[in-house]
mmCIF file of C-alpha atoms in Angstrom:
data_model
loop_
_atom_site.group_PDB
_atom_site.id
_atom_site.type_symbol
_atom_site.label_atom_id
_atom_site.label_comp_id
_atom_site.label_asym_id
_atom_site.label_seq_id
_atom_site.Cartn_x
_atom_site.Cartn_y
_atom_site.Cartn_z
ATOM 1 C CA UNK A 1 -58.491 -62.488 85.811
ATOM 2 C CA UNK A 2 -58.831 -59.388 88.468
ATOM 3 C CA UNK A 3 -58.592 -60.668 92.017
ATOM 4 C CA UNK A 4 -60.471 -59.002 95.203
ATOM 5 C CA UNK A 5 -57.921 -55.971 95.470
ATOM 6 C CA UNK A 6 -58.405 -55.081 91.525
ATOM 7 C CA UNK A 7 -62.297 -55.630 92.071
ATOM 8 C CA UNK A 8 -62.098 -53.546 95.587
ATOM 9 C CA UNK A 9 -60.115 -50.684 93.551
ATOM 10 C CA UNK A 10 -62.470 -50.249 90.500
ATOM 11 C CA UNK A 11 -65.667 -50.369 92.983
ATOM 12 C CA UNK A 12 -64.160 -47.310 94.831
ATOM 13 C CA UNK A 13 -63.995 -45.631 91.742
ATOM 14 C CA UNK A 14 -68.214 -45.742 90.730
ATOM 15 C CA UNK A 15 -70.583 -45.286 92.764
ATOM 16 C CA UNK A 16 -74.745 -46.398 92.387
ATOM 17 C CA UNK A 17 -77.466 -43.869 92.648
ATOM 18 C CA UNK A 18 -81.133 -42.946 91.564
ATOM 19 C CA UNK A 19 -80.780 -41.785 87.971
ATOM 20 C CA UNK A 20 -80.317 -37.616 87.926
ATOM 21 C CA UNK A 21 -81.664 -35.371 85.213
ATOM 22 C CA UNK A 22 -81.271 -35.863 81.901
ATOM 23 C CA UNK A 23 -77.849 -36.300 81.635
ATOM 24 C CA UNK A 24 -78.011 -39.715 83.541
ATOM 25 C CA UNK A 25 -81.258 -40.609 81.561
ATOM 26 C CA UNK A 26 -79.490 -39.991 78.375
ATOM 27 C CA UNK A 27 -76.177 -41.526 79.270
ATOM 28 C CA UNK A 28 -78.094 -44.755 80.640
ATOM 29 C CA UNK A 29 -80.400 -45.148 77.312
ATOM 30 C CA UNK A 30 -77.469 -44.491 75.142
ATOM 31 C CA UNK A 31 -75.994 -47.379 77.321
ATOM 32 C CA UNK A 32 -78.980 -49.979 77.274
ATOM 33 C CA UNK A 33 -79.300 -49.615 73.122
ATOM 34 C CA UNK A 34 -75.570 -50.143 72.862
ATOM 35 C CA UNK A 35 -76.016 -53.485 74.946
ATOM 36 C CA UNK A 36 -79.393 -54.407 73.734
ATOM 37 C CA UNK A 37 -78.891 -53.034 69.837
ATOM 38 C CA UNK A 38 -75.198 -54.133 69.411
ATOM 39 C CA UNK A 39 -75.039 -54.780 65.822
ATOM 40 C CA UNK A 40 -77.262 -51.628 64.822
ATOM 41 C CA UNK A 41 -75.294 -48.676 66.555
ATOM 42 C CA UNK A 42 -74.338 -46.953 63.642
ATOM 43 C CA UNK A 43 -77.851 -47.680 61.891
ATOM 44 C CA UNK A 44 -81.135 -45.340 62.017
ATOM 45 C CA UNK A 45 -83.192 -47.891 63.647
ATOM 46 C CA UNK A 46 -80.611 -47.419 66.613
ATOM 47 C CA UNK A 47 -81.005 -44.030 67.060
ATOM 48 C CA UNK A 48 -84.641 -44.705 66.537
ATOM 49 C CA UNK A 49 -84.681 -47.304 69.513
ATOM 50 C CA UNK A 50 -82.362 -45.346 71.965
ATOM 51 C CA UNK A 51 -84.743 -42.402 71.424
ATOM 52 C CA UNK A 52 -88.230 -45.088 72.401
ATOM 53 C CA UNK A 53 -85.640 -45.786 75.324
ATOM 54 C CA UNK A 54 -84.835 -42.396 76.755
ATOM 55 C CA UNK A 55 -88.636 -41.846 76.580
ATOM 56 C CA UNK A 56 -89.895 -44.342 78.205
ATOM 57 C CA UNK A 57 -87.260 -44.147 81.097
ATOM 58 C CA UNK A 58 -88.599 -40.129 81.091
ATOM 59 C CA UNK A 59 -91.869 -41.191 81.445
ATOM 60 C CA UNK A 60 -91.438 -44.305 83.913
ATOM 61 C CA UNK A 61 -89.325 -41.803 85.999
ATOM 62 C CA UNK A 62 -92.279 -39.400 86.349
ATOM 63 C CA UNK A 63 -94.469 -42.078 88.276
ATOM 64 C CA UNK A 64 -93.617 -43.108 92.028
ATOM 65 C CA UNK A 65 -93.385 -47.385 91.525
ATOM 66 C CA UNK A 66 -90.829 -47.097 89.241
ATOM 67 C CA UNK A 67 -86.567 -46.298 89.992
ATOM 68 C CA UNK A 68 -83.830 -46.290 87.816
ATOM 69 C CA UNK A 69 -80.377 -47.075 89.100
ATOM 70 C CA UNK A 70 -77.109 -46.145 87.453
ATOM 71 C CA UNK A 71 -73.473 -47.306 88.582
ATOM 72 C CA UNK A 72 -71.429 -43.957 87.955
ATOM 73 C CA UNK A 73 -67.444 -43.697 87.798
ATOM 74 C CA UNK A 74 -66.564 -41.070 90.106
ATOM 75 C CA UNK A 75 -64.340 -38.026 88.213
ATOM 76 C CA UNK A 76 -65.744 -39.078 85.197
ATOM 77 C CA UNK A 77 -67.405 -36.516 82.577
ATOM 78 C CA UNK A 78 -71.211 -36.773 83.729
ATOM 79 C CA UNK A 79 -71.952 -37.476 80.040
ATOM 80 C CA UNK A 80 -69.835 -40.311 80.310
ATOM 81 C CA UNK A 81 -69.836 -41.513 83.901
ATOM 82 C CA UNK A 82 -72.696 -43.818 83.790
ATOM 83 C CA UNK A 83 -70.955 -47.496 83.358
ATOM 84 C CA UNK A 84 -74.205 -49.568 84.434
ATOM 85 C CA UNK A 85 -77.802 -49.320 84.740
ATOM 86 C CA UNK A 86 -80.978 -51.113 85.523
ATOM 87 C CA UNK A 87 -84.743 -50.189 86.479
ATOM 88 C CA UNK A 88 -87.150 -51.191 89.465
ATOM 89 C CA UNK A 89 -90.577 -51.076 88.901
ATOM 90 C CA UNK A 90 -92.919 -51.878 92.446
ATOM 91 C CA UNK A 91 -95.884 -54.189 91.585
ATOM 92 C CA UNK A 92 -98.531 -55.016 93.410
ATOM 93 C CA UNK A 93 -101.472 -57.669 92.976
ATOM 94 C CA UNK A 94 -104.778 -56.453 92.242
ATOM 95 C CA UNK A 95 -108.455 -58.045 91.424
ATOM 96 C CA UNK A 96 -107.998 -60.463 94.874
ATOM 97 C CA UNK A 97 -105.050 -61.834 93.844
ATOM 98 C CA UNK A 98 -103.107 -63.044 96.788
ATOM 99 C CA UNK A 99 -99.642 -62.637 96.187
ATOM 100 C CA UNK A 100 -97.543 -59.833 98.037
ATOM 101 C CA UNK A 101 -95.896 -56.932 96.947
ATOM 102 C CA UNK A 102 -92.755 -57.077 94.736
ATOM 103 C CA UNK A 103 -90.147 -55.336 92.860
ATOM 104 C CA UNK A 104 -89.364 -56.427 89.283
ATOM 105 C CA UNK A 105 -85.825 -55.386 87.671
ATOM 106 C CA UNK A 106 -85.406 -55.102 84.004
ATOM 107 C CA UNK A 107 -83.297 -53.757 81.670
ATOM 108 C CA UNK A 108 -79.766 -54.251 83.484
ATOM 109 C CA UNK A 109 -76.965 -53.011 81.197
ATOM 110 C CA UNK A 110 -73.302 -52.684 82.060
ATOM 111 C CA UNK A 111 -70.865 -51.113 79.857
ATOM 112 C CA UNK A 112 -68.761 -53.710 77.581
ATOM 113 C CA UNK A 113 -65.493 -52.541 79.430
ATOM 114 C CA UNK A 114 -66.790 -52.656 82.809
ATOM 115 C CA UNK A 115 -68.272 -56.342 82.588
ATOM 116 C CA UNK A 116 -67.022 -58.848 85.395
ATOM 117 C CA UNK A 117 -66.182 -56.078 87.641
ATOM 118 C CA UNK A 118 -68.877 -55.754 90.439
ATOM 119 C CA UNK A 119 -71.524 -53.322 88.639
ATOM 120 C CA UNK A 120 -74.128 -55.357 88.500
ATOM 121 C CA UNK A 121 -73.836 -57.011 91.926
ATOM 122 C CA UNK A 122 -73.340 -53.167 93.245
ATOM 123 C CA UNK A 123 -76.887 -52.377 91.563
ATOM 124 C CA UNK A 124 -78.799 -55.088 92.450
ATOM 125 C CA UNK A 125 -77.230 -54.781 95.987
ATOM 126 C CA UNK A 126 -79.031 -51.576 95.665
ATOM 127 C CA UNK A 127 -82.484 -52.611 94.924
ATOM 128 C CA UNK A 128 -81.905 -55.047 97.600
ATOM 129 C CA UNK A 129 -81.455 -51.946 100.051
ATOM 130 C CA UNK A 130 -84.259 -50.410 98.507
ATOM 131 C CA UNK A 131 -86.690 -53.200 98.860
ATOM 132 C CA UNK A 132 -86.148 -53.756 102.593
ATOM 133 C CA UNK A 133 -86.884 -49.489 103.229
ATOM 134 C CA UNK A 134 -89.963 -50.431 101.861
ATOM 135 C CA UNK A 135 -90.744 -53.755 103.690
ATOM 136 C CA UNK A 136 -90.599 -56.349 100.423
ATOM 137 C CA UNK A 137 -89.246 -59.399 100.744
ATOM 138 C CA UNK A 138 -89.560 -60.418 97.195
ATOM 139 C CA UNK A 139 -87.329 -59.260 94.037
ATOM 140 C CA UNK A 140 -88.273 -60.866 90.426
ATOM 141 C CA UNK A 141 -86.197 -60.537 87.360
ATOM 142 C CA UNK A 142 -86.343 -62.630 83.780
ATOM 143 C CA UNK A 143 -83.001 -63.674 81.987
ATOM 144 C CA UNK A 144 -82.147 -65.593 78.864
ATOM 145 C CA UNK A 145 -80.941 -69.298 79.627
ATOM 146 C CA UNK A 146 -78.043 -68.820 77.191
ATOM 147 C CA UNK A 147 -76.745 -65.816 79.507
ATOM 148 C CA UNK A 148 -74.928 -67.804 81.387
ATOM 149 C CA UNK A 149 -72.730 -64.783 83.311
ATOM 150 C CA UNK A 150 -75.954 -63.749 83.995
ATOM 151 C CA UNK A 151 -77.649 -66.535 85.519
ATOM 152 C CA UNK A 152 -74.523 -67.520 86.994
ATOM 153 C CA UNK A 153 -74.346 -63.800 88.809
ATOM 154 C CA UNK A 154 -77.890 -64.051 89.910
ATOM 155 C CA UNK A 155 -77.314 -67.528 91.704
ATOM 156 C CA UNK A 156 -74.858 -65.970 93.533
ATOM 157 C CA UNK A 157 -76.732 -63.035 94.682
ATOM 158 C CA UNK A 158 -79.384 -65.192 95.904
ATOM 159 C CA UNK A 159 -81.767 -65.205 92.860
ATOM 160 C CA UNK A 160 -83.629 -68.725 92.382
ATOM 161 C CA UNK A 161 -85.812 -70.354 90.222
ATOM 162 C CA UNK A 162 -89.369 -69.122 90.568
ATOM 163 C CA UNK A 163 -91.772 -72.158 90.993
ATOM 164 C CA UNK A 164 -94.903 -70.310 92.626
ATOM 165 C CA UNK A 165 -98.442 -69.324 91.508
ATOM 166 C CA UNK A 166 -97.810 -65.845 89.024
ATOM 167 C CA UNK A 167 -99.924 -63.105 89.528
ATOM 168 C CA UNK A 168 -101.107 -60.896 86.317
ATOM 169 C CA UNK A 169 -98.593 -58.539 86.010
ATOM 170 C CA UNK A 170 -95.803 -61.408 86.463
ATOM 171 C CA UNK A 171 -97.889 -63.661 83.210
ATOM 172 C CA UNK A 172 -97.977 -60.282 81.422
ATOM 173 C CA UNK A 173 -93.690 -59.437 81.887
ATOM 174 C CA UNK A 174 -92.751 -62.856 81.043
ATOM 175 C CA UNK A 175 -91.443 -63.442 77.859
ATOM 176 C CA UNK A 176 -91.519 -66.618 75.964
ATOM 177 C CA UNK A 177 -87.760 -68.726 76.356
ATOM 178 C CA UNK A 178 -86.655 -66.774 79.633
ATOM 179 C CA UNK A 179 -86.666 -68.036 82.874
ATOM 180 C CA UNK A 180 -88.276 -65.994 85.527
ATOM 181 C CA UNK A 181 -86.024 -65.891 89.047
ATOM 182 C CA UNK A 182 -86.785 -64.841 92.098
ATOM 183 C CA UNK A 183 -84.708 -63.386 95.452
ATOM 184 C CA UNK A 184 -86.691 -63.564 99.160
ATOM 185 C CA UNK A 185 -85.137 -61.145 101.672
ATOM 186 C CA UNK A 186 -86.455 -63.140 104.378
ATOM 187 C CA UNK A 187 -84.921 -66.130 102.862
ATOM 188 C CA UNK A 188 -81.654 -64.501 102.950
ATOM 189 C CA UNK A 189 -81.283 -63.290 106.094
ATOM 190 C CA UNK A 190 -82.167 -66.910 107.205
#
């Protein structure tokens, strides 16, 4: 088990950012279809599914509600710096619906090797940051009840069951057997 100084001493050596050109877009699909395809890398269906992945980060990238984050190891080869990644999409109600804005992170992939080490809570400390620039107080994310390092991470950066009213776009991203969690700036700088 690392303690704090180990954990202090690998975060010093990566650093989270808006995802670059292509080299960071490429690096970070390659990345999500090794974590989400696991069992297929060597198959065609994985090259098939990291290239739907690289172009739909491409074309998410192009419109302005949508970030992707990567967690970078500093001195690293750019093609193989990128350690983490996850996107933020901004949603907003529409049709009357009263609920207020909110960003929604998906697809949060950390390399194997770098797992337990801080990436994740560095990116989501990031769309944290990015959320209060832009005056939301509400972050949504979905995650598999069998993840339990997952869930277990998200309690302790302040994500909690979501028990509200959900808007369209929040029926439309949930997917059946996930739960849906929420995190409420204003709740946690109470």
């Amino acid at each position: 088990m690392l303690n704090s100084g180990d954990l202090r001493s690998i975060r010093n050596r990566y650093d989270v950012r808006m995802a670059g050109g292509g080299c960071d877009l490429f690096t970070a699909a390659d990345l999500r279809s090794r974590c989400f395809r696991q069992n297929e890398e060597d198959s065609i269906s994985f090259f098939q599914y990291r290239k739907a992945v690289l172009e739909w980060m491409y074309n998410s990238l192009q419109r302005d509600d949508s970030f992707c984050f990567v967690a970078a190891e500093t001195g690293a080869p750019r093609e193989k710096s990128v350690i983490g990644t996850l996107d933020a999409t901004l949603h907003q109600s529409a049709n009357g619906e009263s609920f207020p804005r909110a960003i929604y992170v998906s697809s949060i992939a950390v390399r194997k090797d770098r797992r337990r080490m801080g990436v994740a809570s560095s990116m989501l400390q990031k769309v944290d940051q990015l959320a209060l620039q832009l005056n939301i107080t509400s972050i949504f994310l979905h995650v598999e009840p069998w993840n339990t390092a997952a869930v277990k991470l998200y309690r302790r950066m302040g994500y909690q069951r979501f028990q509200g009213e959900r808007c369209k776009w929040l029926r439309e991203l949930t997917k059946p057997d996930t739960i849906l969690l929420e995190k409420n700036l204003a709740w946690s700088r109470e």
